[in-house]
PDB file of C-alpha atoms and ligand atoms in Angstrom:
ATOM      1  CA  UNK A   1       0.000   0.000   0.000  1.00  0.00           C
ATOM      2  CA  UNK A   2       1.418   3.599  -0.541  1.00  0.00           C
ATOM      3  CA  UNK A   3       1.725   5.744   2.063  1.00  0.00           C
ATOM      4  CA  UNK A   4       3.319   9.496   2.996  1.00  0.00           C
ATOM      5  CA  UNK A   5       5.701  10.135   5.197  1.00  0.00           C
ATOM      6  CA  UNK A   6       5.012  13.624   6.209  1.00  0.00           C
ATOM      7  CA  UNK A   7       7.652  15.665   7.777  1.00  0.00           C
ATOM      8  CA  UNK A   8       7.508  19.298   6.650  1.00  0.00           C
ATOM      9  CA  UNK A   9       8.266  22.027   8.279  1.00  0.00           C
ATOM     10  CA  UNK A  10       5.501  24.300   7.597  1.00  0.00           C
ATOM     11  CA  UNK A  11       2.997  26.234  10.250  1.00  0.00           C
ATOM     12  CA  UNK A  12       0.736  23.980  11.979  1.00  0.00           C
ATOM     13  CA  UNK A  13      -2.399  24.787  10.501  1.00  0.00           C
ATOM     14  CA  UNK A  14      -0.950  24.096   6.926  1.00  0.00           C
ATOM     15  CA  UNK A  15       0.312  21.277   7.862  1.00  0.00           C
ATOM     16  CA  UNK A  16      -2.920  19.979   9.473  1.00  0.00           C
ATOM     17  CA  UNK A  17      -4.191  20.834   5.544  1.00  0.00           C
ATOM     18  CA  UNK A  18      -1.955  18.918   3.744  1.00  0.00           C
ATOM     19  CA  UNK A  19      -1.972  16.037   5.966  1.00  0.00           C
ATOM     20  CA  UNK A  20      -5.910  15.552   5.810  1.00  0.00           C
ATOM     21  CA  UNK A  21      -5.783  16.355   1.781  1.00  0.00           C
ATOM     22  CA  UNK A  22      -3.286  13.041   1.703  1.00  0.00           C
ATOM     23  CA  UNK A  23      -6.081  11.255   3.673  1.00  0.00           C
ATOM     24  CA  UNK A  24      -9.434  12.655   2.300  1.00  0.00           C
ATOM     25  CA  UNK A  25      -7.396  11.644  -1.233  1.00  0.00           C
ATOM     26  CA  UNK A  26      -7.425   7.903  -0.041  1.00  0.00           C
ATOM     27  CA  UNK A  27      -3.226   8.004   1.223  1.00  0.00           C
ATOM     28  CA  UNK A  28      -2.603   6.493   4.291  1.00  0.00           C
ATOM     29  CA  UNK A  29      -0.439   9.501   6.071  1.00  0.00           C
ATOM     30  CA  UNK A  30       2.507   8.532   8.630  1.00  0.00           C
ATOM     31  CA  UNK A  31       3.778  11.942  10.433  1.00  0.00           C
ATOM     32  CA  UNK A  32       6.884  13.643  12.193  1.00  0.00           C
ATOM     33  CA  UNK A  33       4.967  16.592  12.616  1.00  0.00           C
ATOM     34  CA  UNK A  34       3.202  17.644  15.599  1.00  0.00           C
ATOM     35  CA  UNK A  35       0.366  19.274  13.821  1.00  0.00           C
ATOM     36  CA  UNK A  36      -1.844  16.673  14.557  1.00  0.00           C
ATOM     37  CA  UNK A  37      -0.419  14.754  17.781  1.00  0.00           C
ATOM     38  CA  UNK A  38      -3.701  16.794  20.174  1.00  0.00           C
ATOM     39  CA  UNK A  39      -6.170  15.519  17.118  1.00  0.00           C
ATOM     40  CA  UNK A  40      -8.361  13.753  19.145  1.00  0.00           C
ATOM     41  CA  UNK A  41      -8.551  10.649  16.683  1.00  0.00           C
ATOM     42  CA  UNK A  42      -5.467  10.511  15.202  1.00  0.00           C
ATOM     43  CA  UNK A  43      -3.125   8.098  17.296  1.00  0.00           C
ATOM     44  CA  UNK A  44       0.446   9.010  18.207  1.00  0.00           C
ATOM     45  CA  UNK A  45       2.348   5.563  17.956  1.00  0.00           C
ATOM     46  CA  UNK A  46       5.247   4.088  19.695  1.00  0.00           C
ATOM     47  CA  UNK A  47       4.981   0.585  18.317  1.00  0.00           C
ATOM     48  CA  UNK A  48       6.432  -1.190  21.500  1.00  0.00           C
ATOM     49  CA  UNK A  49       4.375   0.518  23.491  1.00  0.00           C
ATOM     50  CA  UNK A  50       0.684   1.342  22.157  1.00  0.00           C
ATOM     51  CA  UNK A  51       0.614   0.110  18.810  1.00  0.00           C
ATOM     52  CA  UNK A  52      -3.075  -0.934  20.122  1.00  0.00           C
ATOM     53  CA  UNK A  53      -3.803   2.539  19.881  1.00  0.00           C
ATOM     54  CA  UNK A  54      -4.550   2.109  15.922  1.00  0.00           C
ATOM     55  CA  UNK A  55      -7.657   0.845  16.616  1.00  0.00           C
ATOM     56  CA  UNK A  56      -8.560   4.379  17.011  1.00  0.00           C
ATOM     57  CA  UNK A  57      -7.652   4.537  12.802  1.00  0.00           C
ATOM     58  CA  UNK A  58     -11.240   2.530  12.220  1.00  0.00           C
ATOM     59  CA  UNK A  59     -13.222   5.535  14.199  1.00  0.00           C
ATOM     60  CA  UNK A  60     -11.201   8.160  12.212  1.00  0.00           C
ATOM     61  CA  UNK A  61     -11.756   7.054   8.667  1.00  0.00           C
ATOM     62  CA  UNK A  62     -15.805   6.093   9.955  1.00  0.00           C
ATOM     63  CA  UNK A  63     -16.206   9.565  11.042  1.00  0.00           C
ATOM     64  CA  UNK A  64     -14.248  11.763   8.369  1.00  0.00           C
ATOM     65  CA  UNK A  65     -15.806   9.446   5.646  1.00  0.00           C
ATOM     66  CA  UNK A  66     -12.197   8.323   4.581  1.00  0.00           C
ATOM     67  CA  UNK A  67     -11.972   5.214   2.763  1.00  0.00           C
ATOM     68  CA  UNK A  68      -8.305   3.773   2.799  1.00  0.00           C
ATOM     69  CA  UNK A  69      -6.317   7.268   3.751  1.00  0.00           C
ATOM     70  CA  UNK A  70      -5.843   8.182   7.796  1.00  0.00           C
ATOM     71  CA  UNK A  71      -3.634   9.986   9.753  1.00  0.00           C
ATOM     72  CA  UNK A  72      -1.161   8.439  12.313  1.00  0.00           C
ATOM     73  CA  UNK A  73       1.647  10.337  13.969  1.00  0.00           C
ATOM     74  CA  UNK A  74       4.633  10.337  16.159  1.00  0.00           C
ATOM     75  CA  UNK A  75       5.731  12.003  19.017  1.00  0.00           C
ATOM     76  CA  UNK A  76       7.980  14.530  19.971  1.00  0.00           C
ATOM     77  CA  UNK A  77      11.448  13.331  19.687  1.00  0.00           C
ATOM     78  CA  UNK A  78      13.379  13.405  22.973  1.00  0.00           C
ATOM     79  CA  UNK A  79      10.491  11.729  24.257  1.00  0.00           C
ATOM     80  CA  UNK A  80      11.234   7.926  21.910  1.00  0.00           C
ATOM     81  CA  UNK A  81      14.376   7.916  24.351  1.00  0.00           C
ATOM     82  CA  UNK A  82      13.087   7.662  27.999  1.00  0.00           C
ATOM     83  CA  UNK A  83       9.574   6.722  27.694  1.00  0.00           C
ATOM     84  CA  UNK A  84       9.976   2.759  26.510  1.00  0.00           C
ATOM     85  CA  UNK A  85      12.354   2.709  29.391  1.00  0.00           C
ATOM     86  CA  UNK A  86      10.260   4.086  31.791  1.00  0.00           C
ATOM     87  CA  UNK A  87       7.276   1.914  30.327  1.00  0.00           C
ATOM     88  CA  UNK A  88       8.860  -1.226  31.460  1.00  0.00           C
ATOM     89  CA  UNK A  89       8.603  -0.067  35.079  1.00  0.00           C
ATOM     90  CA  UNK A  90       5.726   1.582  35.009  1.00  0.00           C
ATOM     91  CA  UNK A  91       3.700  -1.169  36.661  1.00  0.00           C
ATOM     92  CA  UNK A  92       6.192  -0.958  40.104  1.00  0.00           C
ATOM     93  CA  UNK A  93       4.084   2.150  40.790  1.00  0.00           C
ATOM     94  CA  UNK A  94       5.741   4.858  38.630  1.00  0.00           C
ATOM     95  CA  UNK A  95       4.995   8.150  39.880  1.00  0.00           C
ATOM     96  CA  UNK A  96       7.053  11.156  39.208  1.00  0.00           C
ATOM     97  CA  UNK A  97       9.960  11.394  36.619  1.00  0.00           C
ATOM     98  CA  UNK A  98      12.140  14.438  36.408  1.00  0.00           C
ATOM     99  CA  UNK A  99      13.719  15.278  33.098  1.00  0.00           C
ATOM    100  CA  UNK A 100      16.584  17.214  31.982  1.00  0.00           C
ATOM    101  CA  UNK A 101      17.052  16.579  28.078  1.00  0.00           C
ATOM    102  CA  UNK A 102      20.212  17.249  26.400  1.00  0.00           C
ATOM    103  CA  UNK A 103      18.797  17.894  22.578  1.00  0.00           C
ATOM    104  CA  UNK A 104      21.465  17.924  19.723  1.00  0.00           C
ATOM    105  CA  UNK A 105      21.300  20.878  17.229  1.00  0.00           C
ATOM    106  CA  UNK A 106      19.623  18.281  14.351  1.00  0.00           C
ATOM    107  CA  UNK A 107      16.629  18.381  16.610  1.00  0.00           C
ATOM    108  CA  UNK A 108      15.664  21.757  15.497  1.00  0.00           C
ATOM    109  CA  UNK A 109      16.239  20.774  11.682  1.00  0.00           C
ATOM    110  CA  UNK A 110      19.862  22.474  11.890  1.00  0.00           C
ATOM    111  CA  UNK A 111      23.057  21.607  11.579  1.00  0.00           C
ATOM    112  CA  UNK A 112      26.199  23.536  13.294  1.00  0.00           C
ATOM    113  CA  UNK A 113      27.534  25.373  10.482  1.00  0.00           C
ATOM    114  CA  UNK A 114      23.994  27.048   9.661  1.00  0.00           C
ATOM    115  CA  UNK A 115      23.613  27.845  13.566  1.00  0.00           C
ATOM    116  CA  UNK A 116      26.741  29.730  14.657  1.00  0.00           C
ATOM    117  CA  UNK A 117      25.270  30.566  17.307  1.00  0.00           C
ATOM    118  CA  UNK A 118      25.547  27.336  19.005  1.00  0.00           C
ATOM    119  CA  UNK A 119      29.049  26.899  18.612  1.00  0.00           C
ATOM    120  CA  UNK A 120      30.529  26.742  22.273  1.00  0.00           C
ATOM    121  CA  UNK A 121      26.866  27.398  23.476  1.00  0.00           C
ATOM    122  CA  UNK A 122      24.229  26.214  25.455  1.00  0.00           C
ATOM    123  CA  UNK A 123      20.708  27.224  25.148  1.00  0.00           C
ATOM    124  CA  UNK A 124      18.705  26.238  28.550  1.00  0.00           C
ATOM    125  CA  UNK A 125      15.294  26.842  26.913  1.00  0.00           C
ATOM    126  CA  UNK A 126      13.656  25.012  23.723  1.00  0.00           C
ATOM    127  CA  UNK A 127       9.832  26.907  23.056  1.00  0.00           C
ATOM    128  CA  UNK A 128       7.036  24.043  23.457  1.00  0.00           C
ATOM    129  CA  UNK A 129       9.728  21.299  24.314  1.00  0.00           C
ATOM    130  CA  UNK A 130       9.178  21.055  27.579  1.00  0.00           C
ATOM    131  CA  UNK A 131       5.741  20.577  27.501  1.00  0.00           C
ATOM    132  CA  UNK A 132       5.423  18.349  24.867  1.00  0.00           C
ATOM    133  CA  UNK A 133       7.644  16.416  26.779  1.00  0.00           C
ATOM    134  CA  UNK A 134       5.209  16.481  29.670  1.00  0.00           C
ATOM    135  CA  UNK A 135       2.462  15.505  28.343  1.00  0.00           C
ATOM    136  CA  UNK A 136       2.560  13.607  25.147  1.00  0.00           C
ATOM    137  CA  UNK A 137       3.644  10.378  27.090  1.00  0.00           C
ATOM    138  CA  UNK A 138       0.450  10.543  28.939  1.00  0.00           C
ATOM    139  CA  UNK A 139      -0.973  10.345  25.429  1.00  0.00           C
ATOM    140  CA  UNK A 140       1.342   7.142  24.563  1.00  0.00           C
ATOM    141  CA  UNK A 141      -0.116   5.798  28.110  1.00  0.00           C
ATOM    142  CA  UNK A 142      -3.332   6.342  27.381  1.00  0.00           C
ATOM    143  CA  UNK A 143      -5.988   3.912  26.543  1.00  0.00           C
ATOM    144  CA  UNK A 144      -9.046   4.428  24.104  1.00  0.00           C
ATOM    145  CA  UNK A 145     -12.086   3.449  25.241  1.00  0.00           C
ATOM    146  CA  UNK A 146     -15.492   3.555  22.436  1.00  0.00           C
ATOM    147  CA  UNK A 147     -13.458   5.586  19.876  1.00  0.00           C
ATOM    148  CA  UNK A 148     -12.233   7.738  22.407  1.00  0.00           C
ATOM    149  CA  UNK A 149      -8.223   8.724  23.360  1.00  0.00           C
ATOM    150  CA  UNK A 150      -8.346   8.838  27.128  1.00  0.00           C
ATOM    151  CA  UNK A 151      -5.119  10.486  28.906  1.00  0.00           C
ATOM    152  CA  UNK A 152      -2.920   9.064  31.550  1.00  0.00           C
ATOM    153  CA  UNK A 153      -2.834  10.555  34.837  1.00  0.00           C
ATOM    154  CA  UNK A 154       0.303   9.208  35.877  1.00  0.00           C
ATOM    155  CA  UNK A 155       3.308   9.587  36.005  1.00  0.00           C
ATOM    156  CA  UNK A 156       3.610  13.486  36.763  1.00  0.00           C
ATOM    157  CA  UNK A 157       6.450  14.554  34.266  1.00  0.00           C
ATOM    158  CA  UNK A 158       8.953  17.675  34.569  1.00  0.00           C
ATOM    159  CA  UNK A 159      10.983  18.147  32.323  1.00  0.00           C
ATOM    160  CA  UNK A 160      13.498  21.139  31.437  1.00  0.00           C
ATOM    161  CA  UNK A 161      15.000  20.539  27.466  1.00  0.00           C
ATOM    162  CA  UNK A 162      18.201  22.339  26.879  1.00  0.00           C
ATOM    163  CA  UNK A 163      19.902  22.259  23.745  1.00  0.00           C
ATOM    164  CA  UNK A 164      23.509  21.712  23.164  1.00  0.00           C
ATOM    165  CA  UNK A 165      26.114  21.845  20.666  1.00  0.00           C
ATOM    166  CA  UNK A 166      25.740  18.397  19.166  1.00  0.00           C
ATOM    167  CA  UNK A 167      25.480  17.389  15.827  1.00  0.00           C
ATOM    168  CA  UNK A 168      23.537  14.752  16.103  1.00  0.00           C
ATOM    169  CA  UNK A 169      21.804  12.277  19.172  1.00  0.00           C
ATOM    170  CA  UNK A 170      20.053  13.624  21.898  1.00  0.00           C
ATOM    171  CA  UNK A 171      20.899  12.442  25.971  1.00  0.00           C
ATOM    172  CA  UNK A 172      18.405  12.241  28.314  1.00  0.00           C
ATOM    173  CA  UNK A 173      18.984  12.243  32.440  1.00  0.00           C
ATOM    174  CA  UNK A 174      15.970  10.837  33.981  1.00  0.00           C
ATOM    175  CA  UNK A 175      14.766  10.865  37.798  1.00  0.00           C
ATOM    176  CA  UNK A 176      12.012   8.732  38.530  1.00  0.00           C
ATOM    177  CA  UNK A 177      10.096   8.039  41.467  1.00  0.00           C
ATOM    178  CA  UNK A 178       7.828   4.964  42.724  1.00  0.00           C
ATOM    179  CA  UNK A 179       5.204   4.800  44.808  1.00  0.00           C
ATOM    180  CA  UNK A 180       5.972   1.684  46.577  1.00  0.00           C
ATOM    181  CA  UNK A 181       3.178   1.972  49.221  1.00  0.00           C
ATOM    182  CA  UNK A 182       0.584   2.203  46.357  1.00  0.00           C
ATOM    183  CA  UNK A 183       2.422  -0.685  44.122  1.00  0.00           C
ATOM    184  CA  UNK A 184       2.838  -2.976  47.246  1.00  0.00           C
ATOM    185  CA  UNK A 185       0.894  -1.945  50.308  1.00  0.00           C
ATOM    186  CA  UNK A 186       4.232  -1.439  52.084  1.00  0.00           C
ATOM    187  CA  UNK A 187       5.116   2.032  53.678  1.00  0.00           C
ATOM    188  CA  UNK A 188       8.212   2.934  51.283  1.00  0.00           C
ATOM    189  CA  UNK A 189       9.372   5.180  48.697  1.00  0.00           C
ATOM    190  CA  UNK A 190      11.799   4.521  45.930  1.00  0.00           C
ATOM    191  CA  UNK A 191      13.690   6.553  43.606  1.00  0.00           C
TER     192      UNK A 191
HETATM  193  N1  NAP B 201      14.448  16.839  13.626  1.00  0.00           N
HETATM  194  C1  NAP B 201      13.841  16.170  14.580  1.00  0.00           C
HETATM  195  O1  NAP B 201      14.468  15.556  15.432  1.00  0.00           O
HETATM  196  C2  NAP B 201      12.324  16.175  14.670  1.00  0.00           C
HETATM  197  C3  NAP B 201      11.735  15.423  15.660  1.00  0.00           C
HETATM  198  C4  NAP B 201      10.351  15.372  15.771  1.00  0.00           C
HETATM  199  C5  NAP B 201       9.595  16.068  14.884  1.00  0.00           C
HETATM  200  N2  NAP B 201      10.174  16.825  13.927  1.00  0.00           N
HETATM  201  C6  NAP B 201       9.321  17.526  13.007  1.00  0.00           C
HETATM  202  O2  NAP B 201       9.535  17.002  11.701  1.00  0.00           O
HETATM  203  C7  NAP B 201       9.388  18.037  10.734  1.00  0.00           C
HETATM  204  C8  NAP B 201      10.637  18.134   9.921  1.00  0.00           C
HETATM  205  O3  NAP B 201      11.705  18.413  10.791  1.00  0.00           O
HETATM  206  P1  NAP B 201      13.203  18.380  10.291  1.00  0.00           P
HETATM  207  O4  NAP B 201      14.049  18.516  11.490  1.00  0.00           O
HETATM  208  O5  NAP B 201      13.412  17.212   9.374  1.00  0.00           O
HETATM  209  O6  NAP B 201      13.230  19.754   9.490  1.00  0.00           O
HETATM  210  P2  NAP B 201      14.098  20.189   8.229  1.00  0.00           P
HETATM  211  O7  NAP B 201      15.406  19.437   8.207  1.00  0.00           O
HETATM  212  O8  NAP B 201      14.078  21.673   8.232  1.00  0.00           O
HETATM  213  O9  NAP B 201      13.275  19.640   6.988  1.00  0.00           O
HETATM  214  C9  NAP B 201      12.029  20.224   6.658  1.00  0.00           C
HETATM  215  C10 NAP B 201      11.704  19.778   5.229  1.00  0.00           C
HETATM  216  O10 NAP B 201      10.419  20.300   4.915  1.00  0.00           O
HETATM  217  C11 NAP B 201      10.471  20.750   3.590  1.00  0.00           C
HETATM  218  N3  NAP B 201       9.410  21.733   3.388  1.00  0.00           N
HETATM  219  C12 NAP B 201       9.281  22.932   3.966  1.00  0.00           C
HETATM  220  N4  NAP B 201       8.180  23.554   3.522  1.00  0.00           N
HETATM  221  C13 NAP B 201       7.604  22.697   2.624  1.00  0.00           C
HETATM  222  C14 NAP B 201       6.451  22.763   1.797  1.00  0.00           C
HETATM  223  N5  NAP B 201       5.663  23.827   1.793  1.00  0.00           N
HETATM  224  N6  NAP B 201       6.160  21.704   1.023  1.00  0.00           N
HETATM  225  C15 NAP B 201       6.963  20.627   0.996  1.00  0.00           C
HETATM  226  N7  NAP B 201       8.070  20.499   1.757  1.00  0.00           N
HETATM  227  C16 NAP B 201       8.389  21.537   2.554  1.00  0.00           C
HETATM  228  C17 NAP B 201      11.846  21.322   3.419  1.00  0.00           C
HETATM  229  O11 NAP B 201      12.189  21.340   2.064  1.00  0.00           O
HETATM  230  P3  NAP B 201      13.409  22.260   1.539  1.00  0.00           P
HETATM  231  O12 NAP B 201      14.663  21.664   2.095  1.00  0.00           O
HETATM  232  O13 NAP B 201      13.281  22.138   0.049  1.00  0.00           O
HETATM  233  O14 NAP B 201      13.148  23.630   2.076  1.00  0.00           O
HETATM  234  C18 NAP B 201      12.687  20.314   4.189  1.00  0.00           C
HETATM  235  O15 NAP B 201      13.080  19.234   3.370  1.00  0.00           O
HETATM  236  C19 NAP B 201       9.051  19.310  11.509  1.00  0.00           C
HETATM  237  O16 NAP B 201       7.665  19.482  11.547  1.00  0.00           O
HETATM  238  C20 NAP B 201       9.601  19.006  12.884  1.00  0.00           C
HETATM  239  O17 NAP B 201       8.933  19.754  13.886  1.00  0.00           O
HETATM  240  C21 NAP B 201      11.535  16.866  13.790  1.00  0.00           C
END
């Protein structure tokens, strides 16, 4: 089957455009973009994770009258890193995470010769990172429930995204913190 891979980088609501012109056209469309990752039927996929979330594709396409074409989409970046991780030990009673991510210039579409700023630099601030960070996971942990994406409550995410002058890879430090009592009836905290 043919499919797009969509990843433009073009303002939101364009994007949001061109993406459901692929699927009202009958194209299956596969996205980097976050233009549609709040769309309350499209699905944002890790496959090890929630690839059960597709199920959602079947409401989409019954209640935009597409045939074959849909939208699916992933998330944010620095996110694919810690969240499989953390999704292992989620069931121990996963509570709080604190997040510092270490984002490489190719993040932002750039390289270091076209951003001299960033040589010997640090920027401690990335606009909409952080919370995309926060809550997209809660998205990924989500479950849907008669067509519906319902959020996560838990864990409660924090996370501050810096970037730094690195070609290429981001690094991730992670904090997390379990509520033991909840997970085992026992009177203990674990980090
Ligand atoms: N880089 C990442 O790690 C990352 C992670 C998650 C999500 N994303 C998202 O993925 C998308 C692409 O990011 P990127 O880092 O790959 O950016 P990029 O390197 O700047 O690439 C953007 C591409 O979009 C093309 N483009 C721009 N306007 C277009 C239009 N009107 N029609 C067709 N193509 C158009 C550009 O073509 P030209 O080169 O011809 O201008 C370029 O090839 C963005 O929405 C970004 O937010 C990126």
């Amino acid at each position: 089957m043919s499919f797009v891979f969509s990843a433009m980088k073009m303002d939101k609501e364009a994007t949001r455009l061109v993406e459901e012109a692929y699927a009202g056209a009958g194209i299956p469309v596969v996205s980097n973009n976050s233009a549609h990752r709040w769309t309350h039927d499209v699905p944002m996929i890790i496959p090890e994770i929630n690839a059960h979330h597709l199920e959602l594709i079947g409401h989409q396409k019954e209640s935009r009258g597409w045939d074959r074409g849909f939208i699916v989409v992933k998330p944010n970046c620095s996110i694919q890193s810690y969240v499989p991780v953390l999704h292992a030990l989620r069931s121990f009673g996963l509570d709080t995470v604190i997040v510092a991510t270490y984002q490489a210039v190719s993040g932002a579409g750039r390289t270091l010769s076209s951003w001299p700023e960033m040589s010997d630099n640090i920027i401690p601030f990335i606009p909409g990172e952080e919370k995309k960070s926060e809550i997209e996971p809660l998205k990924i942990w989500g479950s849907v429930q008669n067509g519906q994406m319902i959020l996560a409550t838990k864990p409660i995410i924090s996370t501050t995204c810096i970037r730094v002058p690195v070609s290429d890879g981001h690094l991730v430090s992670v904090h997390a913190r379990f509520d033991y009592k909840t997970h085992t009836g026992r009177d203990h905290q674990s980090d």
